[in-house]
Amino acid sequence: MTFDRNVKIAPSILAADFADFGSECRRITEAGADWVHVDVMDGHFVPAISFGAQTARAIRPHVKGVMDVHLMIAPVDAYLQGFIDAGADVITIHAEAGPHAHRSLQAIRAAGVKAGIALNPGTGLDQLPWLLDAVDLVLVMSVNPGFGGQAFIPEVLPKIAAVREMIGDRPIHIEVDGGVTADNARAVRGAGADVLVAGSAVFRGGPAAYAGNIAAIRAAAG
Ligand code: DX5
Ligand code: ZN
């Protein structure tokens, strides 16, 4: 996985057909997706349960590009190895996922996987300077995690810009997740994001619409 700051569209399979993940992953890749975003929810840290490492492992052969795993799990440490073994390229944990976020990030990297830290809309940036040398990606949540299809919280835009400023010239991706559409992609990109996650905005309209939906977000991001 090479680093760049070009726009990358990462459809969230949370909005895909759960009975047909393999086909859905292939369709979005053919439709122009750069990364595939895999949302794992534990029914504890967030209200819903989505799926676990066995599903991620089953999806892996159908993902041609980057498999980007977002773990909404707390405590997360006991589950990291399962997603490492499943073939994740990036594993992102939440800042609240345990008492030692830095140690969890080290464990991900020690396995040769890129490590990300996710910040909820209400989570501050005070710890971030001390985590920057341990991460490859900062995920700025633009909704409260737990469900797809929520409205983008515009107050996160200055937060994205603040993260971009803190990162400086370090090779760290900024990913924005939640309510991203063609309507706000320009502002999200302008604030400094390079990875745009989109669930509903990619999958709405069914397979025939995926390529157009992805192209619209990419064009808006510029
Ligand atoms: C929220 C998830 C997101 C979200 C994206 O808990 O992490 O990835 O489902 O879906 P949309 O784009 O529909 O908000
Ligand atoms: Zn996500």
XYZ file of N, CA and C and ligand atoms in Angstrom:
681
model
N 0.860 -1.199 0.000
C 0.000 0.000 0.000
C 0.888 1.239 0.000
N 0.848 2.019 -1.093
C 1.705 3.210 -1.151
C 0.909 4.429 -0.683
N 1.633 5.426 -0.187
C 0.959 6.609 0.351
C 0.830 7.703 -0.704
N -0.350 8.315 -0.781
C -0.506 9.571 -1.520
C -1.700 10.309 -0.934
N -1.806 11.574 -1.325
C -2.927 12.387 -0.828
C -4.034 12.578 -1.866
N -3.993 11.795 -2.934
C -5.079 11.862 -3.919
C -6.394 11.438 -3.275
N -7.489 11.883 -3.852
C -8.807 11.493 -3.333
C -9.016 9.990 -3.534
N -9.463 9.351 -2.478
C -9.812 7.929 -2.547
C -11.246 7.761 -2.049
N -12.067 7.107 -2.860
C -13.450 6.864 -2.451
C -13.527 5.445 -1.861
N -14.075 5.385 -0.651
C -14.133 4.123 0.098
C -15.590 3.804 0.435
N -16.278 3.070 -0.445
C -17.663 2.701 -0.127
C -17.725 1.822 1.128
N -18.675 2.119 1.997
C -18.898 1.307 3.202
C -19.894 0.213 2.893
N -19.462 -1.032 3.064
C -20.352 -2.152 2.733
C -21.491 -2.313 3.736
N -21.504 -1.439 4.735
C -22.656 -1.417 5.648
C -23.949 -1.131 4.876
N -23.806 -0.452 3.734
C -24.982 -0.127 2.933
C -25.188 -1.114 1.781
N -24.347 -2.163 1.729
C -24.452 -3.159 0.652
C -25.486 -4.226 1.000
N -25.698 -5.140 0.060
C -26.587 -6.297 0.287
C -25.832 -7.304 1.155
N -26.269 -7.467 2.409
C -25.559 -8.341 3.353
C -25.580 -9.803 2.919
N -26.497 -10.169 2.056
C -26.566 -11.559 1.590
C -25.667 -11.796 0.385
N -24.957 -10.753 -0.056
C -24.198 -10.886 -1.303
C -22.945 -10.007 -1.293
N -22.199 -10.052 -0.170
C -21.033 -9.174 -0.036
C -19.990 -9.375 -1.131
N -19.773 -10.617 -1.540
C -18.748 -10.873 -2.549
C -19.055 -10.131 -3.839
N -20.275 -10.288 -4.332
C -20.655 -9.594 -5.572
C -20.624 -8.082 -5.379
N -21.082 -7.626 -4.234
C -21.126 -6.184 -3.986
C -19.707 -5.589 -3.993
N -18.760 -6.292 -3.374
C -17.372 -5.799 -3.370
C -16.816 -5.745 -4.788
N -17.110 -6.762 -5.576
C -16.628 -6.750 -6.963
C -17.290 -5.622 -7.760
N -18.583 -5.426 -7.530
C -19.303 -4.368 -8.277
C -18.744 -2.982 -7.956
N -18.501 -2.701 -6.673
C -18.024 -1.338 -6.360
C -16.599 -1.128 -6.858
N -15.816 -2.199 -6.877
C -14.456 -2.065 -7.419
C -14.540 -1.746 -8.914
N -15.390 -2.485 -9.622
C -15.575 -2.221 -11.061
C -16.162 -0.835 -11.297
N -16.917 -0.351 -10.327
C -17.572 0.960 -10.456
C -16.635 2.106 -10.081
N -15.392 1.773 -9.685
C -14.413 2.836 -9.470
C -13.997 3.091 -8.028
N -14.427 2.230 -7.112
C -14.007 2.423 -5.716
C -12.499 2.219 -5.595
N -11.878 2.987 -4.729
C -10.440 2.837 -4.490
C -10.186 1.897 -3.312
N -10.897 2.120 -2.227
C -10.791 1.281 -1.034
C -12.178 0.691 -0.765
N -12.218 -0.384 0.005
C -13.496 -0.904 0.496
C -13.481 -0.778 2.024
N -14.484 -0.065 2.543
C -14.559 0.239 3.983
C -15.462 -0.789 4.664
N -14.911 -1.461 5.656
C -15.583 -2.590 6.310
C -15.893 -2.186 7.757
N -17.166 -1.937 8.034
C -17.599 -1.420 9.343
C -17.980 -2.559 10.275
N -17.222 -2.693 11.349
C -17.472 -3.765 12.319
C -18.038 -3.157 13.599
N -19.254 -3.568 13.951
C -19.967 -3.003 15.112
C -20.248 -4.096 16.123
N -20.028 -3.769 17.399
C -20.043 -4.806 18.440
C -21.297 -4.848 19.302
N -22.258 -3.947 19.072
C -23.459 -3.966 19.891
C -23.230 -3.531 21.330
N -22.082 -2.889 21.580
C -21.697 -2.506 22.945
C -21.080 -1.100 22.904
N -20.007 -0.964 22.144
C -19.432 0.371 21.921
C -20.386 1.216 21.090
N -21.051 0.547 20.153
C -22.113 1.173 19.353
C -23.348 0.281 19.433
N -24.539 0.831 19.183
C -25.760 0.053 19.437
C -25.940 -1.179 18.550
N -25.508 -1.113 17.311
C -25.788 -2.213 16.384
C -24.659 -3.244 16.362
N -24.991 -4.450 15.903
C -24.000 -5.484 15.593
C -24.010 -5.642 14.080
N -22.830 -5.609 13.447
C -22.808 -5.816 11.994
C -22.300 -7.217 11.682
N -20.991 -7.431 11.764
C -20.396 -8.743 11.467
C -18.985 -8.710 12.023
N -18.311 -9.866 11.961
C -16.982 -9.961 12.565
C -15.896 -10.381 11.601
N -14.818 -10.914 12.179
C -13.619 -11.210 11.399
C -13.838 -12.302 10.354
N -14.727 -13.255 10.646
C -14.940 -14.318 9.652
C -15.552 -13.762 8.373
N -16.419 -12.777 8.537
C -17.008 -12.137 7.358
C -15.944 -11.337 6.608
N -15.092 -10.634 7.358
C -14.014 -9.876 6.710
C -13.108 -10.818 5.920
N -12.820 -11.973 6.486
C -11.974 -12.957 5.799
C -12.646 -13.467 4.517
N -13.952 -13.655 4.573
C -14.685 -14.145 3.400
C -14.741 -13.098 2.291
N -14.767 -11.836 2.708
C -14.844 -10.742 1.737
C -13.500 -10.538 1.026
N -12.416 -10.777 1.755
C -11.073 -10.402 1.281
C -10.775 -10.758 -0.180
N -11.056 -11.985 -0.633
C -10.711 -12.300 -2.035
C -11.482 -11.467 -3.054
N -12.564 -10.851 -2.622
C -13.396 -10.075 -3.549
C -13.030 -8.589 -3.549
N -12.079 -8.222 -2.688
C -11.638 -6.824 -2.603
C -10.310 -6.720 -3.333
N -10.316 -5.991 -4.447
C -9.090 -5.916 -5.247
C -8.128 -4.870 -4.680
N -8.660 -3.792 -4.162
C -7.796 -2.735 -3.629
C -7.582 -2.901 -2.134
N -7.635 -1.775 -1.445
C -7.353 -1.740 -0.009
C -8.584 -2.175 0.781
N -8.403 -3.140 1.689
C -9.485 -3.498 2.619
C -9.255 -2.708 3.917
N -10.174 -1.786 4.151
C -10.064 -0.764 5.196
C -11.066 -1.127 6.306
N -10.547 -1.669 7.399
C -11.418 -2.192 8.455
C -11.551 -1.172 9.583
N -12.778 -0.791 9.859
C -13.108 0.190 10.912
C -13.757 -0.554 12.065
N -13.008 -0.699 13.153
C -13.491 -1.473 14.293
C -14.187 -0.579 15.308
N -15.499 -0.722 15.397
C -16.278 -0.037 16.433
C -16.496 -1.046 17.550
N -15.393 -1.378 18.206
C -15.355 -2.417 19.236
C -14.612 -1.858 20.445
N -15.146 -2.067 21.645
C -14.421 -1.723 22.874
C -14.794 -2.735 23.963
N -13.810 -3.339 24.623
C -12.375 -3.242 24.350
C -12.010 -4.033 23.087
N -11.028 -3.510 22.355
C -10.760 -4.031 21.003
C -9.616 -5.038 20.942
N -8.710 -5.016 21.914
C -7.441 -5.752 21.748
C -7.622 -7.234 21.399
N -8.570 -7.885 22.033
C -8.741 -9.330 21.827
C -9.195 -9.664 20.405
N -9.652 -8.664 19.668
C -10.203 -8.913 18.330
C -9.249 -8.539 17.194
N -8.131 -7.891 17.552
C -7.228 -7.406 16.497
C -6.688 -8.548 15.635
N -6.238 -9.618 16.269
C -5.588 -10.695 15.514
C -6.520 -11.294 14.459
N -7.789 -11.391 14.790
C -8.760 -11.943 13.839
C -8.824 -11.132 12.549
N -8.735 -9.809 12.689
C -8.809 -8.955 11.495
C -7.469 -8.878 10.783
N -6.383 -9.031 11.529
C -5.062 -9.144 10.899
C -5.047 -10.415 10.034
N -5.492 -11.525 10.611
C -5.515 -12.807 9.882
C -6.493 -12.778 8.711
N -7.520 -11.944 8.809
C -8.514 -11.841 7.730
C -7.951 -11.129 6.505
N -6.785 -10.483 6.670
C -6.153 -9.840 5.525
C -6.430 -8.358 5.379
N -6.769 -7.699 6.486
C -6.978 -6.245 6.433
C -5.690 -5.540 6.018
N -5.837 -4.478 5.214
C -4.688 -3.626 4.878
C -4.555 -2.500 5.891
N -5.697 -2.010 6.366
C -5.736 -0.947 7.381
C -6.697 -1.413 8.472
N -6.317 -1.234 9.726
C -7.233 -1.482 10.844
C -7.285 -0.206 11.679
N -8.502 0.325 11.822
C -8.699 1.550 12.599
C -9.471 1.230 13.868
N -8.948 1.728 14.976
C -9.615 1.569 16.275
C -10.060 2.946 16.761
N -11.012 2.955 17.658
C -11.440 4.229 18.238
C -10.534 4.627 19.400
N -10.405 5.934 19.605
C -9.600 6.441 20.710
C -10.104 5.890 22.043
N -11.408 5.554 22.098
C -12.028 5.063 23.335
C -12.027 3.538 23.411
N -11.279 2.867 22.520
C -11.386 1.407 22.403
C -10.633 0.636 23.472
N -10.022 1.328 24.393
C -9.302 0.650 25.462
C -8.428 1.637 26.202
N -7.812 1.197 27.294
C -7.004 2.133 28.103
C -5.665 2.471 27.460
N -5.243 1.699 26.454
C -3.910 1.898 25.877
C -4.000 1.930 24.360
N -4.556 3.000 23.839
C -4.703 3.099 22.380
C -3.347 2.965 21.691
N -2.320 3.569 22.261
C -0.995 3.531 21.630
C -0.499 2.096 21.498
N -0.716 1.304 22.543
C -0.284 -0.102 22.518
C -1.067 -0.886 21.456
N -2.362 -0.624 21.342
C -3.176 -1.322 20.334
C -2.681 -0.973 18.934
N -2.352 0.292 18.725
C -1.843 0.717 17.417
C -0.499 0.043 17.123
N 0.340 -0.061 18.141
C 1.624 -0.753 17.968
C 1.410 -2.206 17.569
N 0.407 -2.841 18.160
C 0.134 -4.255 17.857
C -0.296 -4.417 16.403
N -1.085 -3.479 15.915
C -1.533 -3.535 14.514
C -0.333 -3.399 13.586
N 0.491 -2.396 13.862
C 1.666 -2.170 13.013
C 2.672 -3.312 13.077
N 2.804 -3.890 14.254
C 3.767 -4.998 14.411
C 3.399 -6.169 13.513
N 2.121 -6.245 13.149
C 1.656 -7.320 12.265
C 1.797 -6.929 10.794
N 2.357 -5.744 10.529
C 2.543 -5.317 9.146
C 1.309 -4.708 8.524
N 0.353 -4.303 9.365
C -0.896 -3.709 8.894
C -0.857 -2.219 9.242
N -1.433 -1.376 8.374
C -1.503 0.061 8.654
C -2.494 0.291 9.797
N -2.155 1.244 10.661
C -2.954 1.482 11.865
C -3.640 2.839 11.803
N -4.937 2.849 12.171
C -5.683 4.111 12.186
C -6.312 4.363 13.540
N -6.504 5.655 13.848
C -7.204 6.053 15.071
C -8.451 6.834 14.658
N -9.600 6.461 15.238
C -10.863 7.119 14.896
C -11.291 8.047 16.020
N -11.783 9.216 15.621
C -12.215 10.230 16.579
C -13.699 10.502 16.376
N -14.494 10.244 17.406
C -15.929 10.534 17.349
C -16.158 12.036 17.236
N -17.354 12.447 16.827
C -17.613 13.898 16.720
C -17.341 14.646 18.024
N -17.549 13.991 19.153
C -17.329 14.667 20.440
C -15.967 14.444 21.055
N -15.091 13.746 20.326
C -13.750 13.451 20.854
C -12.781 14.561 20.460
N -12.020 15.040 21.434
C -11.069 16.127 21.185
C -9.780 15.647 20.546
N -8.910 16.601 20.261
C -7.652 16.301 19.577
C -6.467 16.321 20.529
N -6.742 16.391 21.836
C -5.628 16.566 22.781
C -4.637 15.398 22.781
N -5.127 14.156 22.551
C -4.200 13.010 22.549
C -3.466 12.854 21.214
N -4.018 13.462 20.178
C -3.548 13.149 18.823
C -2.049 13.403 18.595
N -1.498 14.537 19.074
C -0.064 14.743 18.816
C 0.799 13.595 19.331
N 0.307 12.917 20.369
C 1.091 11.852 21.009
C 0.851 10.506 20.349
N -0.059 10.476 19.405
C -0.340 9.230 18.688
C 0.153 9.282 17.236
N 0.520 10.479 16.784
C 0.807 10.644 15.351
C 1.932 9.749 14.852
N 2.917 9.497 15.692
C 4.015 8.646 15.224
C 3.648 7.166 15.259
N 2.447 6.860 15.764
C 1.999 5.458 15.838
C 0.895 5.156 14.830
N 0.515 6.144 14.024
C -0.608 5.916 13.111
C -0.262 6.193 11.648
N -1.021 5.539 10.776
C -0.934 5.748 9.328
C -2.173 6.448 8.812
N -3.189 6.583 9.671
C -4.473 7.155 9.245
C -5.191 7.722 10.462
N -5.808 8.879 10.269
C -6.722 9.433 11.278
C -8.101 9.457 10.650
N -9.063 8.810 11.323
C -10.438 8.757 10.822
C -11.252 9.769 11.625
N -11.718 10.800 10.962
C -12.559 11.795 11.620
C -14.013 11.411 11.361
N -14.721 11.049 12.418
C -16.135 10.664 12.273
C -16.979 11.923 12.081
N -17.815 11.889 11.045
C -18.691 13.023 10.780
C -20.152 12.679 11.086
N -20.350 11.526 11.737
C -21.616 11.174 12.409
C -21.186 10.433 13.670
N -22.128 10.230 14.591
C -21.826 9.336 15.706
C -21.908 7.908 15.198
N -20.885 7.090 15.501
C -20.839 5.759 14.902
C -21.983 4.884 15.390
N -22.377 3.951 14.539
C -23.409 2.994 14.947
C -24.421 2.685 13.867
N -24.625 3.600 12.948
C -25.622 3.401 11.896
C -25.163 4.084 10.614
N -25.560 3.519 9.481
C -25.392 4.218 8.218
C -26.560 5.168 8.009
N -26.440 6.019 7.008
C -27.561 6.855 6.599
C -27.858 8.053 7.474
N -26.911 8.451 8.339
C -27.128 9.628 9.184
C -26.639 10.893 8.461
N -27.102 12.034 8.967
C -26.722 13.301 8.344
C -25.328 13.743 8.796
N -24.558 14.237 7.860
C -23.218 14.798 8.083
C -23.290 15.931 9.107
N -22.366 15.923 10.054
C -22.305 16.980 11.081
C -21.286 18.025 10.612
N -21.739 19.204 10.159
C -20.797 20.145 9.532
C -19.752 20.715 10.491
N -20.027 20.662 11.789
C -19.058 21.176 12.768
C -17.720 20.435 12.722
N -17.686 19.251 12.086
C -16.410 18.522 12.031
C -15.449 19.111 10.995
N -15.935 19.987 10.112
C -15.045 20.498 9.058
C -13.804 21.210 9.630
N -13.972 22.126 10.606
C -12.755 22.726 11.183
C -11.879 21.715 11.922
N -12.493 20.645 12.401
C -11.701 19.598 13.069
C -10.816 18.872 12.052
N -11.369 18.592 10.872
C -10.569 17.966 9.811
C -9.380 18.862 9.484
N -9.645 20.155 9.371
C -8.571 21.103 9.051
C -7.515 21.122 10.157
N -7.950 21.024 11.401
C -6.997 21.028 12.522
C -6.137 19.766 12.498
N -6.754 18.637 12.146
C -5.992 17.382 12.044
C -4.975 17.497 10.908
N -5.424 18.069 9.797
C -4.516 18.230 8.639
C -3.295 19.063 9.015
N -3.538 20.114 9.777
C -2.459 21.002 10.237
C -1.490 20.240 11.151
N -2.040 19.461 12.064
C -1.194 18.705 13.005
C -0.316 17.686 12.290
N -0.873 17.091 11.227
C -0.157 16.021 10.520
C 1.055 16.561 9.765
N 0.949 17.798 9.280
C 2.062 18.391 8.538
C 2.441 17.530 7.353
N 3.727 17.221 7.216
C 4.123 16.422 6.051
C 4.305 14.941 6.382
N 3.771 14.509 7.509
C 3.822 13.067 7.810
C 2.932 12.302 6.807
N 3.322 11.089 6.448
C 2.509 10.297 5.514
C 1.326 9.626 6.228
N 0.373 10.443 6.641
C -0.788 9.938 7.384
C -2.049 10.326 6.614
N -2.887 9.329 6.313
C -4.150 9.604 5.633
C -5.138 10.273 6.586
N -5.989 11.123 6.029
C -7.148 11.635 6.777
C -8.384 11.083 6.083
N -9.138 10.306 6.859
C -10.353 9.668 6.348
C -11.545 10.306 7.056
N -12.586 10.571 6.292
C -13.803 11.147 6.876
C -14.946 10.180 6.606
N -15.731 9.921 7.656
C -16.700 8.820 7.617
C -18.010 9.253 8.262
N -19.074 9.185 7.459
C -20.413 9.434 7.978
C -21.121 10.540 7.232
N -22.164 10.186 6.485
C -22.977 11.192 5.819
C -22.279 11.913 4.677
N -21.197 11.328 4.145
C -20.491 11.975 3.028
C -21.295 11.748 1.743
N -21.502 12.818 0.992
C -22.258 12.787 -0.267
C -21.559 13.701 -1.279
N -22.096 13.718 -2.495
C -21.560 14.647 -3.499
C -21.784 16.103 -3.062
N -22.741 16.331 -2.182
C -23.027 17.708 -1.745
C -21.991 18.265 -0.772
N -21.371 17.389 0.029
C -20.391 17.917 0.992
C -18.951 17.471 0.700
N -18.756 16.676 -0.346
C -17.426 16.130 -0.633
C -16.396 17.230 -0.891
N -16.822 18.318 -1.507
C -15.884 19.402 -1.791
C -15.363 20.023 -0.496
N -16.280 20.247 0.449
C -15.889 20.835 1.731
C -15.002 19.874 2.524
N -15.325 18.591 2.449
C -14.544 17.576 3.172
C -13.125 17.510 2.604
N -13.024 17.495 1.288
C -11.720 17.473 0.624
C -10.966 18.784 0.891
N -11.682 19.883 0.824
C -11.059 21.192 1.045
C -10.482 21.328 2.441
N -11.108 20.668 3.406
C -10.608 20.730 4.787
C -9.359 19.877 4.971
N -9.095 18.958 4.017
C -7.854 18.201 4.098
C -7.976 16.699 4.044
N -9.183 16.152 3.867
C -9.334 14.695 3.812
C -8.838 14.145 2.485
N -8.308 12.925 2.516
C -7.991 12.251 1.244
C -8.804 10.977 1.051
N -9.307 10.361 2.123
C -10.147 9.167 1.992
C -11.571 9.530 2.392
N -12.485 9.400 1.446
C -13.889 9.724 1.695
C -14.693 8.422 1.751
N -15.211 8.123 2.937
C -16.069 6.947 3.097
C -17.492 7.364 2.736
N -18.190 6.500 2.002
C -19.599 6.784 1.719
C -20.352 5.461 1.610
N -21.403 5.342 2.385
C -22.251 4.156 2.347
C -23.469 4.415 1.499
N -24.451 5.103 2.090
C -25.714 5.355 1.388
C -25.505 6.042 0.051
N -24.572 6.999 -0.010
C -24.403 7.795 -1.227
C -23.816 6.983 -2.372
N -23.190 5.833 -2.065
C -22.677 4.959 -3.125
C -23.709 3.908 -3.510
N -24.351 3.294 -2.515
C -25.188 2.112 -2.783
C -26.629 2.459 -3.158
N -27.032 3.706 -2.975
C -28.432 4.002 -3.306
C -28.668 3.875 -4.815
N -29.835 3.359 -5.143
C -30.175 3.193 -6.553
C -29.820 1.826 -7.107
N -29.103 1.001 -6.323
C -28.767 -0.339 -6.778
C -27.552 -0.371 -7.689
N -27.114 -1.596 -8.072
C -25.860 -1.775 -8.810
C -25.703 -0.886 -10.035
N -26.769 -0.630 -10.761
C -26.641 0.168 -11.987
C -26.237 1.604 -11.678
N -26.434 2.018 -10.425
C -26.133 3.416 -10.060
C -24.756 3.583 -9.422
N -24.071 2.482 -9.069
C -22.833 2.608 -8.281
C -21.775 3.475 -8.981
N -21.538 3.218 -10.269
C -20.463 3.950 -10.960
C -20.765 5.440 -11.001
N -22.014 5.783 -11.285
C -22.400 7.196 -11.324
C -22.300 7.841 -9.948
N -22.705 7.095 -8.926
C -22.647 7.633 -7.567
C -21.203 7.908 -7.146
N -20.318 6.950 -7.453
C -18.900 7.131 -7.080
C -18.303 8.289 -7.877
N -18.606 8.335 -9.164
C -18.065 9.412 -10.007
C -18.538 10.780 -9.524
N -19.786 10.856 -9.063
C -20.316 12.147 -8.599
C -19.580 12.628 -7.344
N -19.295 11.704 -6.436
C -18.565 12.081 -5.212
C -17.137 12.505 -5.584
N -16.506 11.725 -6.468
C -15.128 12.041 -6.857
C -15.060 13.401 -7.573
N -16.012 13.647 -8.463
C -16.016 14.924 -9.202
C -16.221 16.091 -8.238
N -17.104 15.893 -7.269
C -17.370 16.974 -6.312
C -16.135 17.235 -5.441
N -15.428 16.151 -5.091
C -14.249 16.311 -4.228
C -13.139 17.059 -4.966
N -13.082 16.898 -6.283
C -12.129 17.644 -7.083
C -10.701 17.121 -7.015
C -20.976 4.679 10.869
C -20.040 3.964 9.912
C -19.939 4.615 8.568
C -21.253 4.830 7.884
C -21.132 5.283 6.463
O -20.987 4.027 12.083
O -18.751 3.909 10.453
O -18.983 3.977 7.754
O -22.065 3.725 7.967
O -22.405 5.257 5.906
P -23.137 6.581 5.408
O -22.305 7.126 4.314
O -24.465 6.090 4.986
O -23.202 7.545 6.582
Zn -16.921 3.405 9.153
